[in-house]
Amino acid sequence: MARRHRALGMATGVIVIVAVAVLGARVWSRLFPARLEKARAAYELRDWSTAAALARETLREQPGSIEALRLLARTQGRMGRDEMAQELFGRLGDQAMQTEDLLLLGSGLVRQDRAEPAIAVLEKARTLDPSHAETLHELARLYAWLNR
């Protein structure tokens, strides 16, 4: 009988510890947003350097984070660091590319006077989202520059 009560007490204790840990993790994450969430917020505020620094820190802790890699690539593209952005977008892979990624990759190619690859990338972005304003603007500028 005593063994049964001891086992029941231990099981209850484990359940309480797990519940406190889960609850604590949820409360902690709400009080202190994850670094990647802070990086996204900085990006939305156009604070490219802060977003890049936070994305790098996230990648050091979570090397496989696709979202941190995407955010770092985007910040590099926004800051005109085209070679670095192209390398990072290459690591991201074609299948994971979103409209904004393609826009920034294409814009970098335009800055490098690589019109034909830029057209291909920007047209792919337009296919993904036909109403993406930045993509349409960049394509219109490029076609005007090429007299097309």
Coordinates of C-alpha atoms in Angstrom, one line a residue:
M1 CA 0.0 0.0 0.0
A2 CA 2.8 2.4 0.9
R3 CA 4.5 1.7 -2.4
R4 CA 1.4 2.5 -4.3
H5 CA 1.0 5.8 -2.5
R6 CA 4.7 6.6 -3.1
A7 CA 4.4 5.8 -6.9
L8 CA 1.2 7.8 -7.1
G9 CA 2.9 10.7 -5.4
M10 CA 5.9 10.5 -7.7
A11 CA 3.7 10.4 -10.8
T12 CA 1.8 13.4 -9.5
G13 CA 5.0 15.3 -8.9
V14 CA 6.3 14.6 -12.4
I15 CA 3.0 15.8 -13.9
V16 CA 3.1 19.0 -11.8
I17 CA 6.7 19.6 -12.9
V18 CA 5.9 19.1 -16.6
A19 CA 2.8 21.4 -16.3
V20 CA 4.9 24.1 -14.7
A21 CA 7.6 23.8 -17.3
V22 CA 5.1 24.0 -20.2
L23 CA 3.3 27.0 -18.6
G24 CA 6.5 28.7 -17.8
A25 CA 7.7 28.3 -21.4
R26 CA 4.5 29.9 -22.7
V27 CA 4.6 32.8 -20.3
W28 CA 8.4 33.3 -20.9
S29 CA 7.9 33.4 -24.7
R30 CA 5.2 36.0 -24.3
L31 CA 7.2 38.2 -22.0
F32 CA 10.4 37.9 -24.0
P33 CA 9.7 37.4 -27.7
A34 CA 12.0 35.1 -29.6
R35 CA 15.0 36.7 -31.3
L36 CA 13.5 35.8 -34.7
E37 CA 10.3 37.6 -33.9
K38 CA 12.3 40.7 -32.9
A39 CA 14.3 40.4 -36.2
R40 CA 11.0 40.3 -38.2
A41 CA 9.7 43.3 -36.3
A42 CA 13.0 45.2 -37.0
Y43 CA 12.7 44.3 -40.7
E44 CA 9.1 45.5 -40.9
L45 CA 10.4 48.8 -39.4
R46 CA 13.0 48.9 -42.1
D47 CA 15.8 48.6 -39.6
W48 CA 17.8 46.3 -41.8
S49 CA 21.0 46.2 -39.7
T50 CA 19.2 45.2 -36.5
A51 CA 17.2 42.6 -38.4
A52 CA 20.3 41.2 -39.9
A53 CA 22.2 41.0 -36.6
L54 CA 19.2 39.3 -34.9
A55 CA 18.9 36.9 -37.9
R56 CA 22.6 36.0 -37.7
E57 CA 22.3 35.4 -33.9
T58 CA 19.3 33.1 -34.6
L59 CA 21.3 31.2 -37.2
R60 CA 24.2 30.7 -34.8
E61 CA 21.7 29.1 -32.3
Q62 CA 19.6 27.4 -35.0
P63 CA 21.7 26.8 -38.1
G64 CA 18.9 25.1 -39.9
S65 CA 16.4 27.9 -39.5
I66 CA 15.0 28.6 -43.0
E67 CA 13.2 31.7 -41.7
A68 CA 16.3 33.2 -40.2
L69 CA 18.2 32.5 -43.4
R70 CA 15.4 34.1 -45.5
L71 CA 15.4 37.2 -43.3
L72 CA 19.2 37.6 -43.4
A73 CA 19.1 37.2 -47.2
R74 CA 16.3 39.8 -47.4
T75 CA 18.2 42.3 -45.2
Q76 CA 21.3 41.9 -47.4
G77 CA 19.2 42.6 -50.5
R78 CA 17.6 45.6 -48.9
M79 CA 21.0 47.0 -48.0
G80 CA 22.3 46.5 -51.5
R81 CA 24.8 43.8 -50.6
D82 CA 23.9 41.9 -53.7
E83 CA 26.6 39.2 -53.8
M84 CA 25.9 38.2 -50.2
A85 CA 22.1 38.3 -50.8
Q86 CA 22.5 36.1 -53.9
E87 CA 24.6 33.6 -51.9
L88 CA 22.1 33.4 -49.1
F89 CA 19.1 33.1 -51.4
G90 CA 21.0 30.3 -53.2
R91 CA 21.3 28.5 -49.9
L92 CA 17.6 29.0 -49.4
G93 CA 16.8 27.2 -52.6
D94 CA 14.4 27.8 -55.4
Q95 CA 11.5 25.9 -53.9
A96 CA 11.6 28.0 -50.7
M97 CA 11.7 31.3 -52.5
Q98 CA 8.8 33.7 -51.9
T99 CA 7.7 36.7 -54.0
E100 CA 9.7 39.2 -51.9
D101 CA 12.8 36.9 -52.1
L102 CA 12.6 36.9 -55.9
L103 CA 12.0 40.6 -56.0
L104 CA 15.1 41.3 -54.0
L105 CA 17.2 38.8 -56.0
G106 CA 16.0 40.4 -59.2
S107 CA 16.6 43.9 -58.0
G108 CA 20.2 42.9 -57.2
L109 CA 20.6 41.5 -60.6
V110 CA 19.3 44.8 -62.1
R111 CA 21.9 46.7 -60.0
Q112 CA 24.6 44.4 -61.5
D113 CA 23.4 45.2 -65.0
R114 CA 22.3 41.6 -65.5
A115 CA 19.0 42.4 -67.3
E116 CA 18.0 39.0 -68.7
P117 CA 18.5 37.0 -65.5
A118 CA 16.7 39.8 -63.6
I119 CA 13.7 39.6 -66.0
A120 CA 13.5 35.9 -65.5
V121 CA 13.5 36.2 -61.7
L122 CA 11.1 39.1 -61.6
E123 CA 8.7 37.4 -63.9
K124 CA 8.8 34.4 -61.6
A125 CA 7.9 36.7 -58.7
R126 CA 5.1 38.2 -60.7
T127 CA 3.8 34.7 -61.4
L128 CA 3.7 34.0 -57.7
D129 CA 1.9 37.2 -56.9
P130 CA 0.6 39.2 -59.9
S131 CA -0.4 42.2 -57.7
H132 CA 2.9 42.5 -55.7
A133 CA 3.5 46.3 -56.1
E134 CA 7.3 46.3 -55.6
T135 CA 7.7 43.5 -58.2
L136 CA 5.5 45.3 -60.7
H137 CA 7.4 48.6 -60.2
E138 CA 10.8 46.9 -60.6
L139 CA 9.6 45.1 -63.8
A140 CA 8.2 48.3 -65.2
R141 CA 11.5 50.2 -64.5
L142 CA 13.5 47.4 -66.1
Y143 CA 11.3 47.1 -69.2
A144 CA 11.4 50.9 -69.6
W145 CA 15.2 50.9 -69.3
L146 CA 15.4 48.2 -72.0
N147 CA 12.8 50.0 -74.2
R148 CA 10.5 46.9 -74.2

